[in-house]
Amino acid sequence: MERKHHTGLCPVFKKCGGCQYLDLPYASQLAKKEARMRELLRGICEVKPIHGMEDPFHYRNKTHAVFGKDRRRQVVCGIYQEGTHRIVPVTWCMIENEKADEIIQTIRGMLRSFRIPVYDEDTGYGLLRHVLIRTARATGEIMVVLVTAGPVFPSKNNFVRALREKHPEITTVIQNINGKMTSMVLGEREHVLWGRGSIEDVLCGMRFEISSRSFYQINPVQTEYLYGEAMRLAGLGKGETAVDAYCGIGTIGLLASRNAGQVIGVELNSDAVRDAVRNARRNGIRNIRFYQNDAGVFMNQMAAQGARADVVFLDPPRTGSTEEFLRSAARIAPSRIVYISCGPESLARDLRVLGKLGYRAESCQPVDMFPETDEIENAVLLRRQENGKGRG
Ligand code: SAH
């Protein structure tokens, strides 16, 4: 593995900005991340050795390519150069799924013969803006999302047929319409061009359905470890109640439901909530309920109604949780809180808040979810102090 660690192997290393650590041996990357967590959580919590990957390449199950024209008016696809709207051509990436990269190149090669114009950000003309590919590691299912500027896609049936002939491993193709001048890749409207419109993956022995706009962890190998660790930390018992806040498609709550009495999941994105409800049904799970709401508002309502829970899981976006959520979570008085985080700074901030609310952080398990980059995922266990309130 170590021998692969050479920036020479990635021609766009500096321009892309995606793999900040690509020029560091993997062992040094891990050491650096662990040291950073120790530093950030000093005085708050013990930090365990980081859980790394055996093969830290090609781990991503989601690949995105932007389509456009270069200065010579040639069709290019790849990534935006960091902080700009210039497209850096990418044909191959060290952390993306190799099959996904192949499919993107096939699509690029087909555009001319199918007369599909790529979108021009300056003039607003053209059709194809982005391609997004999701692969399910356990089942091999592959979703291709073609993001177009408008709804009219003249050659779509022939195009999809030809694409499937070249890549029979594709299991569903979706047209997503995004007419807005925005940095968001996906728009709100979608047509399924072929297949079911979603893919299914298996994690920790459970099946999960994923649609194009739902959040799903991008590194399935490390996610199995992360979720397993979250369950070990929670140590749920049969009669206990758990909350899964920021639950996405319900992964953590559904895994917890196997050991708990009942589980309540809350999530803002309605597509993800729909996936979560389906996932409960698909896995034959009856002791879980999902609610579409802001996690803070929902938790506040639970607290106001005098609800109680034994364990609260929270897995917020990088910016972390809110005072409203954390205060309400403390009011429903769980004996344990399991905080999963992809934002080390917001994690440290929120752990301080929880400390003042009577929850002591016991241990932090860093997980290398994003090898070659500077990002760090963590799972932290907090316990309610016996005497109710903690410091302050
Ligand atoms: N636990 C899930 C998802 C974690 S990602 C998993 O492991 O797959 C964070 C999730 O928080 C996303 O699904 C996002 O849609 C959701 N989210 C963002 N802001 C939110 C808010 N204010 N209230 C509830 N959910 C929110």
Short mmCIF file of C-alpha atoms and ligand atoms in Angstrom, two decimals:
data_model
loop_
_atom_site.label_atom_id
_atom_site.label_comp_id
_atom_site.label_asym_id
_atom_site.label_seq_id
_atom_site.Cartn_x
_atom_site.Cartn_y
_atom_site.Cartn_z
CA MET A 1 0.00 0.00 0.00
CA GLU A 2 2.63 2.51 1.08
CA ARG A 3 4.33 2.39 -2.30
CA LYS A 4 1.20 3.83 -3.93
CA HIS A 5 1.52 6.94 -1.81
CA HIS A 6 2.90 9.30 -4.35
CA THR A 7 1.42 12.55 -5.51
CA GLY A 8 2.87 11.69 -8.91
CA LEU A 9 0.07 9.17 -9.25
CA CYS A 10 -2.59 11.87 -9.19
CA PRO A 11 -2.07 14.55 -11.82
CA VAL A 12 -4.58 16.93 -10.24
CA PHE A 13 -3.43 16.55 -6.62
CA LYS A 14 -2.89 20.28 -6.02
CA LYS A 15 -5.65 21.63 -8.26
CA CYS A 16 -8.42 19.40 -6.92
CA GLY A 17 -7.77 20.02 -3.24
CA GLY A 18 -9.80 16.92 -2.34
CA CYS A 19 -6.97 14.76 -1.00
CA GLN A 20 -4.97 17.07 1.24
CA TYR A 21 -2.95 14.18 2.72
CA LEU A 22 -2.22 12.21 -0.47
CA ASP A 23 1.49 12.99 -0.17
CA LEU A 24 1.69 11.55 3.37
CA PRO A 25 2.21 7.84 4.09
CA TYR A 26 -0.99 6.37 5.47
CA ALA A 27 0.51 5.72 8.93
CA SER A 28 1.43 9.42 9.19
CA GLN A 29 -2.05 10.47 8.12
CA LEU A 30 -3.52 8.39 10.94
CA ALA A 31 -1.04 9.72 13.48
CA LYS A 32 -1.82 13.28 12.45
CA LYS A 33 -5.57 12.80 12.80
CA GLU A 34 -5.25 11.11 16.17
CA ALA A 35 -3.00 13.91 17.45
CA ARG A 36 -5.48 16.52 16.25
CA MET A 37 -8.34 14.86 18.16
CA ARG A 38 -6.18 14.60 21.33
CA GLU A 39 -5.41 18.28 21.04
CA LEU A 40 -9.01 19.34 20.39
CA LEU A 41 -10.46 17.20 23.18
CA ARG A 42 -7.76 17.81 25.77
CA GLY A 43 -9.38 18.16 29.16
CA ILE A 44 -12.72 16.97 27.76
CA CYS A 45 -12.32 13.32 26.93
CA GLU A 46 -9.94 10.39 26.44
CA VAL A 47 -9.14 9.69 22.77
CA LYS A 48 -8.67 6.08 21.63
CA PRO A 49 -6.31 5.05 18.81
CA ILE A 50 -7.84 5.88 15.44
CA HIS A 51 -9.39 3.02 13.45
CA GLY A 52 -7.75 3.08 9.99
CA MET A 53 -8.37 1.19 6.75
CA GLU A 54 -6.46 -1.76 5.38
CA ASP A 55 -6.72 -0.40 1.84
CA PRO A 56 -7.22 3.37 2.00
CA PHE A 57 -8.01 3.87 -1.71
CA HIS A 58 -11.09 3.79 -3.95
CA TYR A 59 -13.32 3.67 -0.90
CA ARG A 60 -15.95 6.22 -1.94
CA ASN A 61 -19.37 4.87 -2.91
CA LYS A 62 -20.49 8.23 -4.31
CA THR A 63 -18.84 9.94 -7.28
CA HIS A 64 -19.73 13.28 -8.78
CA ALA A 65 -18.57 14.79 -12.06
CA VAL A 66 -19.43 18.22 -13.40
CA PHE A 67 -19.77 18.59 -17.17
CA GLY A 68 -18.88 21.67 -19.20
CA LYS A 69 -16.59 23.07 -21.88
CA ASP A 70 -12.98 24.13 -21.65
CA ARG A 71 -11.46 27.24 -23.26
CA ARG A 72 -11.13 25.40 -26.57
CA ARG A 73 -14.86 24.58 -26.42
CA GLN A 74 -14.11 20.89 -25.86
CA VAL A 75 -16.38 18.86 -23.59
CA VAL A 76 -14.74 18.20 -20.23
CA CYS A 77 -15.88 16.50 -17.08
CA GLY A 78 -14.31 16.36 -13.68
CA ILE A 79 -14.30 18.57 -10.63
CA TYR A 80 -14.40 22.27 -9.95
CA GLN A 81 -10.94 23.58 -9.13
CA GLU A 82 -11.02 24.45 -5.42
CA GLY A 83 -12.74 27.78 -4.85
CA THR A 84 -13.44 28.38 -8.56
CA HIS A 85 -15.88 27.43 -11.29
CA ARG A 86 -13.12 26.15 -13.58
CA ILE A 87 -13.49 22.47 -14.39
CA VAL A 88 -10.38 20.36 -13.83
CA PRO A 89 -10.65 17.30 -16.09
CA VAL A 90 -10.57 14.05 -14.11
CA THR A 91 -10.58 10.63 -15.73
CA TRP A 92 -9.52 8.63 -12.72
CA CYS A 93 -9.36 9.26 -8.98
CA MET A 94 -7.54 7.48 -6.18
CA ILE A 95 -10.42 7.53 -3.71
CA GLU A 96 -13.43 7.16 -6.00
CA ASN A 97 -14.98 3.87 -7.04
CA GLU A 98 -13.19 2.69 -10.18
CA LYS A 99 -16.33 1.42 -11.88
CA ALA A 100 -18.03 4.78 -11.31
CA ASP A 101 -15.10 6.60 -12.93
CA GLU A 102 -15.36 4.24 -15.91
CA ILE A 103 -19.09 4.92 -16.33
CA ILE A 104 -18.51 8.68 -16.23
CA GLN A 105 -15.93 8.41 -19.01
CA THR A 106 -18.32 6.26 -21.05
CA ILE A 107 -21.02 8.93 -20.69
CA ARG A 108 -18.60 11.65 -21.78
CA GLY A 109 -17.71 9.60 -24.85
CA MET A 110 -21.38 9.10 -25.80
CA LEU A 111 -22.49 12.74 -25.69
CA ARG A 112 -21.43 13.67 -29.20
CA SER A 113 -23.15 10.80 -31.02
CA PHE A 114 -26.36 11.34 -29.05
CA ARG A 115 -26.13 15.11 -29.62
CA ILE A 116 -26.44 15.89 -25.95
CA PRO A 117 -25.05 19.39 -25.35
CA VAL A 118 -23.31 20.04 -22.05
CA TYR A 119 -24.53 22.95 -19.97
CA ASP A 120 -22.72 26.27 -20.19
CA GLU A 121 -22.76 28.13 -16.89
CA ASP A 122 -22.16 31.51 -18.55
CA THR A 123 -24.87 31.40 -21.20
CA GLY A 124 -27.31 28.99 -19.54
CA TYR A 125 -27.49 26.93 -22.78
CA GLY A 126 -27.07 23.18 -22.94
CA LEU A 127 -28.48 20.19 -21.14
CA LEU A 128 -26.16 17.93 -19.12
CA ARG A 129 -24.76 19.55 -15.96
CA HIS A 130 -23.59 16.75 -13.67
CA VAL A 131 -23.40 13.00 -13.34
CA LEU A 132 -23.70 11.42 -9.92
CA ILE A 133 -23.03 7.75 -9.34
CA ARG A 134 -23.78 5.74 -6.23
CA THR A 135 -22.57 2.19 -5.83
CA ALA A 136 -23.73 -0.28 -3.18
CA ARG A 137 -20.73 -2.25 -2.00
CA ALA A 138 -22.58 -5.27 -0.62
CA THR A 139 -25.11 -5.79 -3.43
CA GLY A 140 -23.18 -4.37 -6.40
CA GLU A 141 -26.15 -2.17 -7.38
CA ILE A 142 -25.28 1.03 -9.23
CA MET A 143 -27.33 4.23 -9.56
CA VAL A 144 -26.58 6.77 -12.29
CA VAL A 145 -28.10 10.24 -11.91
CA LEU A 146 -28.01 12.52 -14.97
CA VAL A 147 -28.52 16.09 -13.82
CA THR A 148 -29.98 18.23 -16.60
CA ALA A 149 -30.69 21.95 -16.82
CA GLY A 150 -34.23 21.40 -18.12
CA PRO A 151 -36.83 18.64 -18.30
CA VAL A 152 -36.58 18.00 -22.06
CA PHE A 153 -34.07 15.24 -22.79
CA PRO A 154 -34.76 14.26 -26.42
CA SER A 155 -32.67 11.11 -26.84
CA LYS A 156 -33.09 9.80 -23.32
CA ASN A 157 -34.45 6.31 -24.08
CA ASN A 158 -31.82 5.50 -26.67
CA PHE A 159 -29.13 7.01 -24.52
CA VAL A 160 -30.07 4.95 -21.48
CA ARG A 161 -30.31 1.79 -23.58
CA ALA A 162 -26.85 2.35 -25.06
CA LEU A 163 -25.38 3.16 -21.65
CA ARG A 164 -26.81 -0.04 -20.16
CA GLU A 165 -25.41 -2.06 -23.05
CA LYS A 166 -21.95 -0.75 -22.28
CA HIS A 167 -22.43 -1.14 -18.50
CA PRO A 168 -24.92 -3.92 -17.71
CA GLU A 169 -23.95 -3.56 -14.04
CA ILE A 170 -26.00 -0.32 -13.79
CA THR A 171 -29.25 -1.07 -11.96
CA THR A 172 -31.08 2.25 -12.14
CA VAL A 173 -30.87 5.53 -14.10
CA ILE A 174 -32.45 8.77 -12.94
CA GLN A 175 -32.87 12.17 -14.59
CA ASN A 176 -32.66 14.96 -12.04
CA ILE A 177 -33.63 18.45 -13.17
CA ASN A 178 -31.67 21.38 -11.80
CA GLY A 179 -32.34 24.64 -13.60
CA LYS A 180 -31.00 26.87 -10.84
CA MET A 181 -27.76 28.83 -10.77
CA THR A 182 -26.56 27.20 -7.62
CA SER A 183 -23.67 25.17 -6.30
CA MET A 184 -26.09 22.40 -5.25
CA VAL A 185 -25.68 19.46 -7.59
CA LEU A 186 -29.19 18.01 -7.39
CA GLY A 187 -32.47 19.77 -8.07
CA GLU A 188 -35.84 18.90 -6.61
CA ARG A 189 -37.53 17.24 -9.62
CA GLU A 190 -36.67 13.73 -10.75
CA HIS A 191 -37.76 11.15 -13.33
CA VAL A 192 -36.73 7.55 -13.07
CA LEU A 193 -35.53 6.66 -16.58
CA TRP A 194 -34.87 3.04 -15.82
CA GLY A 195 -35.04 0.65 -12.87
CA ARG A 196 -36.34 1.27 -9.37
CA GLY A 197 -35.01 4.76 -8.77
CA SER A 198 -33.02 3.69 -5.72
CA ILE A 199 -30.35 1.19 -4.77
CA GLU A 200 -30.07 -1.15 -1.86
CA ASP A 201 -27.00 -1.80 0.29
CA VAL A 202 -26.32 -4.03 3.29
CA LEU A 203 -24.59 -2.76 6.42
CA CYS A 204 -24.17 -4.72 9.66
CA GLY A 205 -26.56 -7.38 8.34
CA MET A 206 -29.39 -4.97 7.54
CA ARG A 207 -30.70 -3.86 4.15
CA PHE A 208 -30.93 -0.16 3.38
CA GLU A 209 -32.64 1.51 0.47
CA ILE A 210 -30.99 4.72 -0.69
CA SER A 211 -32.47 7.29 -3.04
CA SER A 212 -30.48 9.90 -4.92
CA ARG A 213 -30.97 12.78 -2.50
CA SER A 214 -30.69 10.96 0.83
CA PHE A 215 -27.55 11.13 2.91
CA TYR A 216 -25.61 7.88 3.02
CA GLN A 217 -22.12 7.45 4.50
CA ILE A 218 -19.61 7.40 1.64
CA ASN A 219 -17.19 4.81 3.06
CA PRO A 220 -19.10 1.57 3.68
CA VAL A 221 -16.14 -0.40 5.12
CA GLN A 222 -15.53 2.17 7.85
CA THR A 223 -19.24 2.82 8.34
CA GLU A 224 -19.78 -0.80 9.45
CA TYR A 225 -17.11 -0.29 12.07
CA LEU A 226 -18.50 3.12 13.10
CA TYR A 227 -22.07 1.88 13.53
CA GLY A 228 -20.84 -1.25 15.35
CA GLU A 229 -18.90 0.99 17.70
CA ALA A 230 -21.96 3.24 18.23
CA MET A 231 -23.96 0.13 19.26
CA ARG A 232 -21.21 -1.10 21.61
CA LEU A 233 -20.96 2.33 23.23
CA ALA A 234 -24.73 2.59 23.69
CA GLY A 235 -25.00 -0.91 25.23
CA LEU A 236 -28.78 -0.90 24.78
CA GLY A 237 -30.97 -3.25 26.79
CA LYS A 238 -34.27 -4.80 25.69
CA GLY A 239 -36.62 -2.54 27.57
CA GLU A 240 -34.82 0.69 26.74
CA THR A 241 -35.89 3.63 24.59
CA ALA A 242 -33.51 5.29 22.17
CA VAL A 243 -33.66 8.43 20.03
CA ASP A 244 -31.80 8.60 16.70
CA ALA A 245 -31.47 12.28 15.88
CA TYR A 246 -30.33 13.47 12.42
CA CYS A 247 -31.13 9.89 11.41
CA GLY A 248 -30.93 10.15 7.59
CA ILE A 249 -32.30 6.91 6.10
CA GLY A 250 -32.54 5.45 9.60
CA THR A 251 -29.33 3.39 9.70
CA ILE A 252 -28.31 3.92 13.33
CA GLY A 253 -31.84 3.76 14.74
CA LEU A 254 -32.65 0.60 12.80
CA LEU A 255 -29.52 -1.14 14.05
CA ALA A 256 -30.34 0.02 17.60
CA SER A 257 -33.91 -1.29 17.30
CA ARG A 258 -32.59 -4.87 17.33
CA ASN A 259 -31.46 -4.39 20.95
CA ALA A 260 -33.87 -1.73 22.23
CA GLY A 261 -37.49 -1.66 23.38
CA GLN A 262 -38.38 1.20 21.09
CA VAL A 263 -36.65 3.78 18.92
CA ILE A 264 -37.64 7.24 17.68
CA GLY A 265 -35.89 8.71 14.64
CA VAL A 266 -35.96 12.35 13.53
CA GLU A 267 -34.66 13.81 10.28
CA LEU A 268 -35.23 17.01 8.27
CA ASN A 269 -34.95 15.67 4.69
CA SER A 270 -38.28 14.17 3.65
CA ASP A 271 -36.73 11.85 1.01
CA ALA A 272 -34.49 10.37 3.70
CA VAL A 273 -37.46 9.92 6.07
CA ARG A 274 -39.35 8.09 3.32
CA ASP A 275 -36.32 5.81 2.82
CA ALA A 276 -36.13 5.26 6.59
CA VAL A 277 -39.79 4.19 6.82
CA ARG A 278 -39.29 1.78 3.91
CA ASN A 279 -36.12 0.45 5.48
CA ALA A 280 -37.96 -0.38 8.69
CA ARG A 281 -40.59 -2.29 6.72
CA ARG A 282 -38.02 -4.06 4.56
CA ASN A 283 -36.15 -5.31 7.62
CA GLY A 284 -39.34 -6.31 9.41
CA ILE A 285 -38.79 -3.81 12.23
CA ARG A 286 -41.84 -2.61 14.14
CA ASN A 287 -40.42 -0.90 17.21
CA ILE A 288 -39.27 2.26 15.43
CA ARG A 289 -41.05 5.49 14.40
CA PHE A 290 -39.63 8.20 12.16
CA TYR A 291 -40.56 11.86 12.23
CA GLN A 292 -39.78 14.55 9.67
CA ASN A 293 -38.74 17.64 11.61
CA ASP A 294 -35.86 19.83 12.69
CA ALA A 295 -34.05 17.80 15.35
CA GLY A 296 -33.93 20.73 17.82
CA VAL A 297 -37.61 21.59 17.44
CA PHE A 298 -38.57 17.94 17.78
CA MET A 299 -36.42 17.36 20.86
CA ASN A 300 -37.84 20.49 22.43
CA GLN A 301 -41.37 19.14 21.90
CA MET A 302 -40.39 15.78 23.40
CA ALA A 303 -38.95 17.52 26.46
CA ALA A 304 -42.04 19.76 26.81
CA GLN A 305 -44.24 16.65 26.84
CA GLY A 306 -42.14 15.14 29.60
CA ALA A 307 -40.84 12.32 27.40
CA ARG A 308 -37.91 10.19 28.58
CA ALA A 309 -35.24 8.17 26.77
CA ASP A 310 -32.39 5.93 27.89
CA VAL A 311 -30.04 6.63 25.00
CA VAL A 312 -29.81 9.54 22.56
CA PHE A 313 -27.79 9.04 19.39
CA LEU A 314 -26.98 12.14 17.43
CA ASP A 315 -25.17 12.35 14.11
CA PRO A 316 -25.49 15.96 12.98
CA PRO A 317 -23.95 17.62 9.88
CA ARG A 318 -20.41 19.05 10.05
CA THR A 319 -21.60 22.25 11.71
CA GLY A 320 -22.72 20.22 14.72
CA SER A 321 -25.86 20.40 16.79
CA THR A 322 -27.61 23.38 18.41
CA GLU A 323 -28.01 24.64 21.96
CA GLU A 324 -31.74 24.05 21.58
CA PHE A 325 -31.18 20.39 20.73
CA LEU A 326 -28.55 19.76 23.40
CA ARG A 327 -30.57 21.45 26.17
CA SER A 328 -33.71 19.53 25.25
CA ALA A 329 -31.75 16.29 24.98
CA ALA A 330 -30.50 16.78 28.54
CA ARG A 331 -34.09 17.42 29.70
CA ILE A 332 -35.26 14.01 28.50
CA ALA A 333 -32.47 12.71 30.74
CA PRO A 334 -30.89 9.77 28.86
CA SER A 335 -28.26 7.94 30.91
CA ARG A 336 -26.03 7.76 27.78
CA ILE A 337 -25.54 9.98 24.75
CA VAL A 338 -23.69 8.64 21.72
CA TYR A 339 -22.44 11.51 19.58
CA ILE A 340 -21.27 10.69 16.05
CA SER A 341 -19.52 13.54 14.35
CA CYS A 342 -17.76 14.44 11.12
CA GLY A 343 -16.85 17.91 12.43
CA PRO A 344 -14.09 17.83 15.08
CA GLU A 345 -14.43 21.53 16.05
CA SER A 346 -18.21 21.45 16.40
CA LEU A 347 -17.85 18.19 18.33
CA ALA A 348 -15.49 19.78 20.87
CA ARG A 349 -17.84 22.77 21.21
CA ASP A 350 -20.93 20.59 21.71
CA LEU A 351 -19.16 18.30 24.21
CA ARG A 352 -18.38 21.41 26.30
CA VAL A 353 -22.04 22.39 26.22
CA LEU A 354 -23.10 18.88 27.21
CA GLY A 355 -20.52 18.92 30.02
CA LYS A 356 -22.28 21.95 31.51
CA LEU A 357 -25.60 20.13 31.16
CA GLY A 358 -24.37 17.23 33.29
CA TYR A 359 -22.98 14.85 30.66
CA ARG A 360 -19.39 13.71 30.95
CA ALA A 361 -17.62 12.53 27.77
CA GLU A 362 -16.06 9.17 28.59
CA SER A 363 -14.27 8.15 25.43
CA CYS A 364 -13.80 9.21 21.85
CA GLN A 365 -13.18 6.71 19.06
CA PRO A 366 -11.80 8.37 15.92
CA VAL A 367 -12.51 6.49 12.69
CA ASP A 368 -10.71 7.18 9.43
CA MET A 369 -13.74 7.52 7.21
CA PHE A 370 -11.95 9.74 4.68
CA PRO A 371 -8.40 8.47 4.00
CA GLU A 372 -6.11 10.80 1.98
CA THR A 373 -8.12 13.81 3.19
CA ASP A 374 -7.83 15.82 6.40
CA GLU A 375 -11.33 14.93 7.59
CA ILE A 376 -12.02 12.91 10.76
CA GLU A 377 -15.09 11.03 11.97
CA ASN A 378 -15.60 10.33 15.69
CA ALA A 379 -17.91 8.38 17.98
CA VAL A 380 -18.14 9.69 21.55
CA LEU A 381 -19.89 8.18 24.55
CA LEU A 382 -21.22 10.56 27.22
CA ARG A 383 -22.76 9.56 30.53
CA ARG A 384 -25.14 11.46 32.75
CA GLN A 385 -23.48 12.35 36.04
CA GLU A 386 -25.07 10.63 39.04
CA ASN A 387 -25.76 13.86 40.89
CA GLY A 388 -27.89 15.17 38.04
CA LYS A 389 -26.14 18.38 37.03
CA GLY A 390 -22.44 18.38 36.33
CA ARG A 391 -20.15 21.36 36.38
CA GLY A 392 -21.69 24.82 36.19
N1 SAH B 1 -27.29 9.14 10.84
C1 SAH B 1 -27.39 9.13 9.40
C2 SAH B 1 -27.27 10.50 8.76
C3 SAH B 1 -26.21 11.43 9.26
S1 SAH B 1 -25.88 12.84 8.23
C4 SAH B 1 -26.40 8.17 8.81
O1 SAH B 1 -25.51 7.68 9.49
O2 SAH B 1 -26.50 7.86 7.63
C5 SAH B 1 -26.75 14.14 8.98
C6 SAH B 1 -28.24 14.13 8.67
O3 SAH B 1 -28.80 15.25 9.35
C7 SAH B 1 -28.60 14.30 7.20
O4 SAH B 1 -29.46 13.25 6.81
C8 SAH B 1 -29.34 15.65 7.15
O5 SAH B 1 -30.41 15.66 6.21
C9 SAH B 1 -29.87 15.77 8.56
N2 SAH B 1 -30.13 17.12 9.07
C10 SAH B 1 -29.50 18.27 8.79
N3 SAH B 1 -29.98 19.28 9.53
C11 SAH B 1 -30.96 18.76 10.30
C12 SAH B 1 -31.84 19.31 11.29
N4 SAH B 1 -31.80 20.60 11.62
N5 SAH B 1 -32.72 18.49 11.89
C13 SAH B 1 -32.76 17.17 11.57
N6 SAH B 1 -31.96 16.60 10.64
C14 SAH B 1 -31.07 17.38 10.01
#
